[in-house]
PDB file of C-alpha atoms and ligand atoms in Angstrom:
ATOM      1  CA  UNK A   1     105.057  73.001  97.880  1.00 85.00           C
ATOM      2  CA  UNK A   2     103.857  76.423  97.756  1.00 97.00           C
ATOM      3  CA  UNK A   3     102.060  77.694  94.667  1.00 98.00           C
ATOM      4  CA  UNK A   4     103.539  80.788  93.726  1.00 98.00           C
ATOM      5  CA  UNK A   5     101.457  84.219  93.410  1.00 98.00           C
ATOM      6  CA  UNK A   6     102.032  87.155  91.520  1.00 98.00           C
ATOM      7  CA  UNK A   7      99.562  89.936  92.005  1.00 98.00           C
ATOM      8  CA  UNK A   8      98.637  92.956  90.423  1.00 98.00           C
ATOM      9  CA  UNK A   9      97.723  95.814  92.345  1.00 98.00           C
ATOM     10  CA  UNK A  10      96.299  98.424  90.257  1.00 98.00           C
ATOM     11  CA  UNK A  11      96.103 100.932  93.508  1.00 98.00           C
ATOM     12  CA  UNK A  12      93.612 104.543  91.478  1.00 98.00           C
ATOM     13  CA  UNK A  13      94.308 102.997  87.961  1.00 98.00           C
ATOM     14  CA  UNK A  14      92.193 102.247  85.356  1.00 98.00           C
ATOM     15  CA  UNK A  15      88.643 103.055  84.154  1.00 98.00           C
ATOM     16  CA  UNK A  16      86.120  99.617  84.257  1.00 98.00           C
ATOM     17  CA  UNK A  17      87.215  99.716  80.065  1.00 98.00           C
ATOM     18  CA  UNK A  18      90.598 100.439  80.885  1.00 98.00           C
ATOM     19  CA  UNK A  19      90.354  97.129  82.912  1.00 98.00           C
ATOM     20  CA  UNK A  20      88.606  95.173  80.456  1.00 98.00           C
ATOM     21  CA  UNK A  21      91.432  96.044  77.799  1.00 98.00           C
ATOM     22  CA  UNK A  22      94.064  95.331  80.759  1.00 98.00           C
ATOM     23  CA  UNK A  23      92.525  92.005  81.344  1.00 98.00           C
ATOM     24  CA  UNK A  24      91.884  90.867  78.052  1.00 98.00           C
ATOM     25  CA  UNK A  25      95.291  91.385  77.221  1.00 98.00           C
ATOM     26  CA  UNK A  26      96.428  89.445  79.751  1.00 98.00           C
ATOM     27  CA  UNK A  27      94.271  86.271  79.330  1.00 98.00           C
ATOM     28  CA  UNK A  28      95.468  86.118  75.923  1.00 97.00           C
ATOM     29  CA  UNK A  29      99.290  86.663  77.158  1.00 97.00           C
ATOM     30  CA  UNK A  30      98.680  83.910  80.217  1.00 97.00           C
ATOM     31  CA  UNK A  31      96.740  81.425  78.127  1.00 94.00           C
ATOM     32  CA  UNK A  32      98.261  78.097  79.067  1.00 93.00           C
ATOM     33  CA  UNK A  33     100.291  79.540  82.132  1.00 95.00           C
ATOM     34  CA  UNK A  34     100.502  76.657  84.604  1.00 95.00           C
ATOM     35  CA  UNK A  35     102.790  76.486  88.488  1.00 96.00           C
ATOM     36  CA  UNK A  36     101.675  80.002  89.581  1.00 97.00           C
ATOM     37  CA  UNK A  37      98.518  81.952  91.062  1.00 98.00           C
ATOM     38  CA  UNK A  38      98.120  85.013  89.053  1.00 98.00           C
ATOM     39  CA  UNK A  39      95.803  87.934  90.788  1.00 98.00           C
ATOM     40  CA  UNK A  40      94.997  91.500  89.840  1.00 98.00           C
ATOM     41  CA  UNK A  41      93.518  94.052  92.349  1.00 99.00           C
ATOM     42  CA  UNK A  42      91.577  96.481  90.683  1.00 98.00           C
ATOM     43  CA  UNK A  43      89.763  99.686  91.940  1.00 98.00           C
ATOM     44  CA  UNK A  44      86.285  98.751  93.729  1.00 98.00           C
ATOM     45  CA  UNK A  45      84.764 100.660  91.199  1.00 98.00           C
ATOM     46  CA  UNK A  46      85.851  98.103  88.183  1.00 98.00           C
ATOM     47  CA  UNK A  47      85.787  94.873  89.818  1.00 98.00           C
ATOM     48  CA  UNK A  48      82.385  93.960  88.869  1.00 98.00           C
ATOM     49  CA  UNK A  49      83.483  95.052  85.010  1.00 98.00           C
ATOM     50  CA  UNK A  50      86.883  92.856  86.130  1.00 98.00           C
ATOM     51  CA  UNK A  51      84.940  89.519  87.603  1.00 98.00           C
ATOM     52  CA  UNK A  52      83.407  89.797  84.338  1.00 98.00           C
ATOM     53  CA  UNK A  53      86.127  89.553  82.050  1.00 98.00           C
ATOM     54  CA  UNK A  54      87.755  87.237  84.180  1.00 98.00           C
ATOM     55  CA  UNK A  55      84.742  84.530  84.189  1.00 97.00           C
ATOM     56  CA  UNK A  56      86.410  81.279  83.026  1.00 95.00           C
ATOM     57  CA  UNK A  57      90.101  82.511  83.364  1.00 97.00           C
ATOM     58  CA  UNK A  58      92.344  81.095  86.211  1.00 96.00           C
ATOM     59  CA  UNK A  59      93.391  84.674  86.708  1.00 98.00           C
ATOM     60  CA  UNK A  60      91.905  85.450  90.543  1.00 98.00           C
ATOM     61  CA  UNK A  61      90.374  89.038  91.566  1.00 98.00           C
ATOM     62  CA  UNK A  62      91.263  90.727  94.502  1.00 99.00           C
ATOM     63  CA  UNK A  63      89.857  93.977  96.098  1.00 98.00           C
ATOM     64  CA  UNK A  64      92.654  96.657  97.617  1.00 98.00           C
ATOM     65  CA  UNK A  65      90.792  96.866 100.857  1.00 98.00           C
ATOM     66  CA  UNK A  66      87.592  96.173 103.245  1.00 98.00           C
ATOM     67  CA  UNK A  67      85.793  97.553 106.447  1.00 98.00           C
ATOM     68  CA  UNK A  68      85.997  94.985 109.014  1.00 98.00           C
ATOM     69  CA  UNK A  69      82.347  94.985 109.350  1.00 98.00           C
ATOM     70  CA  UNK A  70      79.395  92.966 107.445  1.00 96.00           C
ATOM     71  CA  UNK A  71      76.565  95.535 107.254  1.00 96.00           C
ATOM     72  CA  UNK A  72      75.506  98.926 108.583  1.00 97.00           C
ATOM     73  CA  UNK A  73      76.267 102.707 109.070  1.00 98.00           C
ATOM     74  CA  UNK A  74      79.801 102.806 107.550  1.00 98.00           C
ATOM     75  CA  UNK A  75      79.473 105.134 105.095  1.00 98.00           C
ATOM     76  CA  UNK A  76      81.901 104.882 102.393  1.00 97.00           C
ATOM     77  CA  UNK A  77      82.993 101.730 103.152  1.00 98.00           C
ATOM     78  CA  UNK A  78      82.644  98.374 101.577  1.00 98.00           C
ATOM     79  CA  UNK A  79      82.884  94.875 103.512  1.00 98.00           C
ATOM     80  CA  UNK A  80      83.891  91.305 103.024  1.00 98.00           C
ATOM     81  CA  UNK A  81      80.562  89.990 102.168  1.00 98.00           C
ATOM     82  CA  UNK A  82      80.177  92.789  98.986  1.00 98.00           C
ATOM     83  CA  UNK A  83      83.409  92.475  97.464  1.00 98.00           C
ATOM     84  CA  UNK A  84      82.640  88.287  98.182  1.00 98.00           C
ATOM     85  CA  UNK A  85      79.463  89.400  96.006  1.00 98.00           C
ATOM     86  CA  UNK A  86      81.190  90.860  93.103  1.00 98.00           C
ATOM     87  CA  UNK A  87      83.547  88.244  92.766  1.00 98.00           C
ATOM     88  CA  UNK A  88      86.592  88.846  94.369  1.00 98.00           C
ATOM     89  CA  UNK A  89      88.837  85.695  96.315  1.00 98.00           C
ATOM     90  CA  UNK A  90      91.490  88.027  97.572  1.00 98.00           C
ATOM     91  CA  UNK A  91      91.592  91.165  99.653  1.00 99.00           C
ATOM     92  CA  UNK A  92      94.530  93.127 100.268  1.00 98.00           C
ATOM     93  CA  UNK A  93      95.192  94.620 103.560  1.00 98.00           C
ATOM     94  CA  UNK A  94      97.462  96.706 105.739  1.00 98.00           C
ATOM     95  CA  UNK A  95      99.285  97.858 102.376  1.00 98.00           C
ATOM     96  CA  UNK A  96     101.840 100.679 103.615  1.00 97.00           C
ATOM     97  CA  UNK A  97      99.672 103.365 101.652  1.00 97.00           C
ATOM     98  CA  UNK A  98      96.822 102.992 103.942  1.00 98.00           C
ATOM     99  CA  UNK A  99      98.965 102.399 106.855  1.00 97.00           C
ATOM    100  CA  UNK A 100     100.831 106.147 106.274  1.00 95.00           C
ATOM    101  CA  UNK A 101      98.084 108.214 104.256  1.00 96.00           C
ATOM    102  CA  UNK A 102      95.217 106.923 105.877  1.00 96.00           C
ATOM    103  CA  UNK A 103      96.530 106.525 109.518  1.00 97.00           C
ATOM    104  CA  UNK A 104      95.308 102.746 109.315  1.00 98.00           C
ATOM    105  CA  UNK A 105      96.429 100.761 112.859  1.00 98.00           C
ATOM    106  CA  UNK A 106      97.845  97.035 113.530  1.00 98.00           C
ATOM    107  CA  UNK A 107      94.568  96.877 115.452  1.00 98.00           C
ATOM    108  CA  UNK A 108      92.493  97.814 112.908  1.00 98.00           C
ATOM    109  CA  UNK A 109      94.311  95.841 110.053  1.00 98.00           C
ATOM    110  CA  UNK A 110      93.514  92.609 112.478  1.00 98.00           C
ATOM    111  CA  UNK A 111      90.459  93.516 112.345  1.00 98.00           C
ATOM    112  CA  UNK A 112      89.898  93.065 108.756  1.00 98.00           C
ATOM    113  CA  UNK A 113      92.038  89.827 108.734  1.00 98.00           C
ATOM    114  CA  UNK A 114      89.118  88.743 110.956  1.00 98.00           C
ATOM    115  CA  UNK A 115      86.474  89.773 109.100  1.00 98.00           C
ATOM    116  CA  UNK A 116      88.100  88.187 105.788  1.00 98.00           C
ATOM    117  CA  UNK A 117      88.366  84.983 106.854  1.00 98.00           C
ATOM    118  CA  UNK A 118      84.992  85.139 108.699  1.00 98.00           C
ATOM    119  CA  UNK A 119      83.589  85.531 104.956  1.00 98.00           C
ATOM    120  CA  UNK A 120      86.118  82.928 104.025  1.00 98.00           C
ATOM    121  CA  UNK A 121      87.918  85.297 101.560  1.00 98.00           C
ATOM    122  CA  UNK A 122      91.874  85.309 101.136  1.00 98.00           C
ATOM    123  CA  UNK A 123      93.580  87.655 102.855  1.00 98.00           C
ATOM    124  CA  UNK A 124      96.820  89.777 101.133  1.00 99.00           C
ATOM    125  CA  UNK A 125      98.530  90.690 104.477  1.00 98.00           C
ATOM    126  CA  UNK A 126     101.081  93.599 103.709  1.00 98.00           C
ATOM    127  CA  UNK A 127     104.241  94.186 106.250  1.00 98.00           C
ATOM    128  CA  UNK A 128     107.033  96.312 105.508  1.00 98.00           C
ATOM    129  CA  UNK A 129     109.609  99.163 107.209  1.00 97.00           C
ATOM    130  CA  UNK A 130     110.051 102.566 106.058  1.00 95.00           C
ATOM    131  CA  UNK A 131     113.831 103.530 105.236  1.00 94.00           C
ATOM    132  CA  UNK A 132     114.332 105.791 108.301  1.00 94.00           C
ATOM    133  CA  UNK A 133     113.027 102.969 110.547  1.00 96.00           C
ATOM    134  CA  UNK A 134     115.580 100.309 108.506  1.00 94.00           C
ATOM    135  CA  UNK A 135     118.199 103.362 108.785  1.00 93.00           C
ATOM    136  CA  UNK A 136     117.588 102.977 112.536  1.00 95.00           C
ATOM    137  CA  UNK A 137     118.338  98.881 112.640  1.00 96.00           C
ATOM    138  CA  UNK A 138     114.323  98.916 113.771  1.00 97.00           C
ATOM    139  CA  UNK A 139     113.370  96.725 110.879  1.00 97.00           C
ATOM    140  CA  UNK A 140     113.592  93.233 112.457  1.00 98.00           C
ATOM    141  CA  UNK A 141     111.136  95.002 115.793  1.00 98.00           C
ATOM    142  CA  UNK A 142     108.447  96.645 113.224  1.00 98.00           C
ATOM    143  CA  UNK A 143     108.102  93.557 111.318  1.00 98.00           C
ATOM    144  CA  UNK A 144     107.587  91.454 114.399  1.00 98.00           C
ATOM    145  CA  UNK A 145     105.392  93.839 115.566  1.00 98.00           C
ATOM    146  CA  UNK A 146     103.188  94.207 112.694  1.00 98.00           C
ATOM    147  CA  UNK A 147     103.242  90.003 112.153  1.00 98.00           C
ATOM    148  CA  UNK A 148     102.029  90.031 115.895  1.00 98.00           C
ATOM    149  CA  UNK A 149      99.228  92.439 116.100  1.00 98.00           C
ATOM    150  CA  UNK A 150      98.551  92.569 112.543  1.00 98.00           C
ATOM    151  CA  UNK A 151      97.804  88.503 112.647  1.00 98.00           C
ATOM    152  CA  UNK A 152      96.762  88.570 116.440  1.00 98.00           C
ATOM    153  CA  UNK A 153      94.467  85.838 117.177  1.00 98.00           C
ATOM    154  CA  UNK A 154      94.927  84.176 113.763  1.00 98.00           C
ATOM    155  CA  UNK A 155      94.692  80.106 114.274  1.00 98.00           C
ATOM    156  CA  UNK A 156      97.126  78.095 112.058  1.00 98.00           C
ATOM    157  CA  UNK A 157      93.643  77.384 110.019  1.00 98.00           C
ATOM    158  CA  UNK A 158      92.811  80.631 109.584  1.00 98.00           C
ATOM    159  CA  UNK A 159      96.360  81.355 108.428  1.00 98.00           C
ATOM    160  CA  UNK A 160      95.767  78.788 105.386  1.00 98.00           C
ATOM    161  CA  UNK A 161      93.700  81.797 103.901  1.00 98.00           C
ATOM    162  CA  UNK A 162      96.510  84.334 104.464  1.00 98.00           C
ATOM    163  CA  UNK A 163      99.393  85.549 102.004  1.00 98.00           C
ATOM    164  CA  UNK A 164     101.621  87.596 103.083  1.00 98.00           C
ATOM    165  CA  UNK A 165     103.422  90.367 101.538  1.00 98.00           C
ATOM    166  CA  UNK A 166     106.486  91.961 102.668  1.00 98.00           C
ATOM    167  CA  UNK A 167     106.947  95.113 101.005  1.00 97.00           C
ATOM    168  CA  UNK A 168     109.302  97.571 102.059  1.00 96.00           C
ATOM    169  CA  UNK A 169     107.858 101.116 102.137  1.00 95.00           C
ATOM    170  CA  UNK A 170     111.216 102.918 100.530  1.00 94.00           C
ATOM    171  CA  UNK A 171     110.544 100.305  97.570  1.00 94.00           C
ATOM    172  CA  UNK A 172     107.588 100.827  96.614  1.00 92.00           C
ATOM    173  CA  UNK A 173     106.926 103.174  93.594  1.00 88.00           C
ATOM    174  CA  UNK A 174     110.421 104.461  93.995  1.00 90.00           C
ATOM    175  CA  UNK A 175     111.988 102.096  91.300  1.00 87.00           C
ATOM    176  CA  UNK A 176     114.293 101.376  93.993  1.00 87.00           C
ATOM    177  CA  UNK A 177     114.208  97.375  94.530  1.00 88.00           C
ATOM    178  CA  UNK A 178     115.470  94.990  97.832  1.00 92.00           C
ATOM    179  CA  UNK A 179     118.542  93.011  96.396  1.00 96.00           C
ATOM    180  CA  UNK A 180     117.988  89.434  96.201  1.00 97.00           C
ATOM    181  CA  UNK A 181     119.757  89.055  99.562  1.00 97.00           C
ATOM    182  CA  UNK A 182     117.913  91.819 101.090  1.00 97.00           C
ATOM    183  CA  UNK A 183     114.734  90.362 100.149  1.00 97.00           C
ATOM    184  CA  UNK A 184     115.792  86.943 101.528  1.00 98.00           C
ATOM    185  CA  UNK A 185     116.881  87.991 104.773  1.00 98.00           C
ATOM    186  CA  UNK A 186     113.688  89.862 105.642  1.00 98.00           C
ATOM    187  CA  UNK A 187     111.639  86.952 104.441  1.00 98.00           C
ATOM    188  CA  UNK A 188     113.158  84.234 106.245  1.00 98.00           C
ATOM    189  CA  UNK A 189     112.887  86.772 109.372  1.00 98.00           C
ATOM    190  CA  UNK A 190     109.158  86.594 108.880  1.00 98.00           C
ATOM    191  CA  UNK A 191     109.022  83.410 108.126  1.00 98.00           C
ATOM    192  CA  UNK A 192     110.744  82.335 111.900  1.00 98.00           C
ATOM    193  CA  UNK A 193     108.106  84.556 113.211  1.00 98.00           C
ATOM    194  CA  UNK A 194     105.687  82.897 111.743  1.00 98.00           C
ATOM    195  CA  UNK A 195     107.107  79.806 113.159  1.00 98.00           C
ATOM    196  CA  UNK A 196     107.215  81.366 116.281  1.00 98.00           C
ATOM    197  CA  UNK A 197     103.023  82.477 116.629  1.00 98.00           C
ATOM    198  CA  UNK A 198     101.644  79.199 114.711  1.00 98.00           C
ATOM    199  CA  UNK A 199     104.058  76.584 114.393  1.00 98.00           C
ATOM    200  CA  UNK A 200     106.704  75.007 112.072  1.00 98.00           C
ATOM    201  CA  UNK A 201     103.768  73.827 109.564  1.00 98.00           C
ATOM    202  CA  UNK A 202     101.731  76.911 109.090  1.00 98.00           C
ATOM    203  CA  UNK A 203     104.996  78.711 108.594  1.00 98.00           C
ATOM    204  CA  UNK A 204     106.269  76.682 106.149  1.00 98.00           C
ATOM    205  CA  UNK A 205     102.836  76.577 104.506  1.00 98.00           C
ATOM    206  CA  UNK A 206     102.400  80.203 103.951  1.00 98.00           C
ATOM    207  CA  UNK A 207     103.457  82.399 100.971  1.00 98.00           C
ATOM    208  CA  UNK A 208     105.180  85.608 101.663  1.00 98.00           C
ATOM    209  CA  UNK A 209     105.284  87.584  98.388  1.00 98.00           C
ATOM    210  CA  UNK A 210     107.663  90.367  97.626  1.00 98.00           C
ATOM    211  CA  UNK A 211     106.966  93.680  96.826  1.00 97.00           C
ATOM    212  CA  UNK A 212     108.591  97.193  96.070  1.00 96.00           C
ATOM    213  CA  UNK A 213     109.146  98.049  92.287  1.00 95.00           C
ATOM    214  CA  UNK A 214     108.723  94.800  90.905  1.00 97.00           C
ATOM    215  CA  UNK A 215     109.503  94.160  87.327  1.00 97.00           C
ATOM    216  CA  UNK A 216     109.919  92.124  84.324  1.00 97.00           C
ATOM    217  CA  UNK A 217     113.927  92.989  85.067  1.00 97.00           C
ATOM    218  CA  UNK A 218     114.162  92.417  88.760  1.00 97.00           C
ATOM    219  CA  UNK A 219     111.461  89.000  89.215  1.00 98.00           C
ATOM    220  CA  UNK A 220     114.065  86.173  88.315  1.00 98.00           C
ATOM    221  CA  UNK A 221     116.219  86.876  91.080  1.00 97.00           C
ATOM    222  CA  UNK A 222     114.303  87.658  93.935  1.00 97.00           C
ATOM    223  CA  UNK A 223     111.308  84.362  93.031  1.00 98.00           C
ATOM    224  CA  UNK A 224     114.621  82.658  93.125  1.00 97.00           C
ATOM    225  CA  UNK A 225     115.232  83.156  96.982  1.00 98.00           C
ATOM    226  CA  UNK A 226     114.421  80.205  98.833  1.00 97.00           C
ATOM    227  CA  UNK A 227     111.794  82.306 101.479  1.00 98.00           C
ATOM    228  CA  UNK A 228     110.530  84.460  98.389  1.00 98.00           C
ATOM    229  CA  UNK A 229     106.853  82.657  96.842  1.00 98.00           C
ATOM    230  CA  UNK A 230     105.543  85.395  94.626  1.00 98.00           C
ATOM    231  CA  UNK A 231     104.984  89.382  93.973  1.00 98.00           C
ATOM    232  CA  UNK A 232     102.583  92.400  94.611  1.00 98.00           C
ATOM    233  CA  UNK A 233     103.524  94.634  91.952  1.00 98.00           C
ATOM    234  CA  UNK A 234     101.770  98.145  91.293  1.00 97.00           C
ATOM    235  CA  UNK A 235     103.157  99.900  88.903  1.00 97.00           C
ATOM    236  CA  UNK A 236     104.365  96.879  86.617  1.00 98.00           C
ATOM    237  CA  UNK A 237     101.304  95.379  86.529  1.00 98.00           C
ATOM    238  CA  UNK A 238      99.336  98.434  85.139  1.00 98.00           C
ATOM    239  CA  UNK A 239     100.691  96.757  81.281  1.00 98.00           C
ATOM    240  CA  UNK A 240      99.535  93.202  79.893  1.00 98.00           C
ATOM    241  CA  UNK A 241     102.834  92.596  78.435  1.00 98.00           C
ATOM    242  CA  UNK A 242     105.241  93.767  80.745  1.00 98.00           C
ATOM    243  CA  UNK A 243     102.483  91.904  84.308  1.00 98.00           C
ATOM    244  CA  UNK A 244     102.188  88.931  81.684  1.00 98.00           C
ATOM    245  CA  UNK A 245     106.042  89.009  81.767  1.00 98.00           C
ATOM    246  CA  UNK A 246     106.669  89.268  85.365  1.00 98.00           C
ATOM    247  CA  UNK A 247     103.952  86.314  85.922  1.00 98.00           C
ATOM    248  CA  UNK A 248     106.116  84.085  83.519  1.00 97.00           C
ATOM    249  CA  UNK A 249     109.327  84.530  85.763  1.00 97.00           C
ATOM    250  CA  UNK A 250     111.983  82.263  85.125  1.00 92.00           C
ATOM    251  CA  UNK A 251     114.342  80.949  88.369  1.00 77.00           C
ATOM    252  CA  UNK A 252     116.640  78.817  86.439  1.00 60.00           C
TER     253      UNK A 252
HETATM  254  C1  LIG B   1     102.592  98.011  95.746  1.00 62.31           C
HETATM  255  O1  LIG B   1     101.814  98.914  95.590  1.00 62.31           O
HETATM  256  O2  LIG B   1     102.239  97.085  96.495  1.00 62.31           O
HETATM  257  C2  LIG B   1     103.871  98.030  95.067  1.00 62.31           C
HETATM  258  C3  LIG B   1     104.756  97.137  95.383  1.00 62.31           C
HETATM  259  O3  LIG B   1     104.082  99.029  94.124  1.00 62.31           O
HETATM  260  P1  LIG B   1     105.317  99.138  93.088  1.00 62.31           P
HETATM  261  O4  LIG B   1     105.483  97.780  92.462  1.00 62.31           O
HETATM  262  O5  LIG B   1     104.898 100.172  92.114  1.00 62.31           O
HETATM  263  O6  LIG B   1     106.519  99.512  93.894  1.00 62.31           O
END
């Protein structure tokens, strides 16, 4: 009953032809692709280039971030309401990379999960543990943490217009991957918080992707975990073939 989603985040990749090409390529490679959500995150810089290309395609656009405000002296920043303007459905937020290089809060990433849904766009909600915090048998208290502040105030409606992504940190761009059972553990655990904040419905409604090295090698196994609905993958889905791939996962 949920529709799987596999997303592409592109994180500083790609040049607005560079996307074209990327996109092109996969339209062609998709063509046809039915029973999952397919979404690619591009820089802000190429998204009108990317909305573009994407005009008449199934394949959904999503920006990598937002300010939690709608207008005014930000500088530097863009809001909901532009990236709503240039196309985009999705926005990503509270992805680990902003959480450690850019000193980004649970406060402030509730913020933004606000603000998204207040310009009813969908919201990419990223969780995750570093390894010395897993190393320290902390991972079960900075998940519910970052579930609770991160979707503070969040009504089961609001929550229809939220994906979540578990992705832990030591995964991601290390070509180091969750097993299949680690994976499944950590998503169930959300899942039963979930449960716990907004009810058995809106839990069992909402997708939690995976995410941490993703690839066309790794996808069978972990979209076949019960609690496991979908991907973010970087660096995988900076290719057509090998995103196009990954998107056609098999759990047979
Ligand atoms: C990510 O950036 O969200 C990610 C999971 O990256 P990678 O697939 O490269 O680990």
């Amino acid at each position: 009953m949920r529709m799987p989603m596999i997303a592409g985040n592109w994180k500083l990749h790609k040049t607005r032809a560079e996307a074209r090409d990327l996109i092109e390529g996969l339209k062609s490679q998709l063509e046809g692709l039915t029973g999952v959500e397919v979404v690619v995150a591009p820089p802000f810089t190429a998204l009108e280039t990317a909305a573009a290309s994407l005009a008449g395609s199934a394949i959904q656009l999503a920006a990598q971030n937002c300010y939690p405000e709608t207008t005014g002296a930000f500088t530097g920043e863009v809001s909901p309401l532009l990236l709503k303007d240039a196309g985009c459905r999705y926005v990503i937020v509270g992805h680990s990379e902003r959480r450690q290089l850019l000193g980004e809060s649970d406060e402030f990433i509730n913020r933004k999960v606000h603000a998204l849904s207040q310009a009813a766009l969908g919201i990419i909600f990223c969780i995750g543990e570093t390894l010395d915090e897993r190393e320290a048998d902390q991972m079960f208290d900075v998940l519910r943490r970052q579930v609770r502040l991160g979707l503070k105030g969040v009504t089961p409606d609001i929550m229809k217009d939220v994906v979540v992504a578990y992705e832990p940190v030591w995964a991601i761009g290390t070509g180091k991957t969750a097993t299949d059972a680690q994976a499944q553990e950590a998503h169930a655990f959300v899942r039963a918080l979930l449960r716990e904040q907004l009810g058995q419905a809106a839990a069992d409604a909402t997708r939690i992707l995976y995410g941490g090295s993703v690839k066309s090698g790794n996808v069978d196994g972990l979209m076949a975990q019960p609690d496991v609905d979908g991907a973010l993958v970087g660096g995988a889905s900076l290719k057509a073939e090998e995103f196009a791939r990954v998107a056609c996962f098999q759990t047979v």
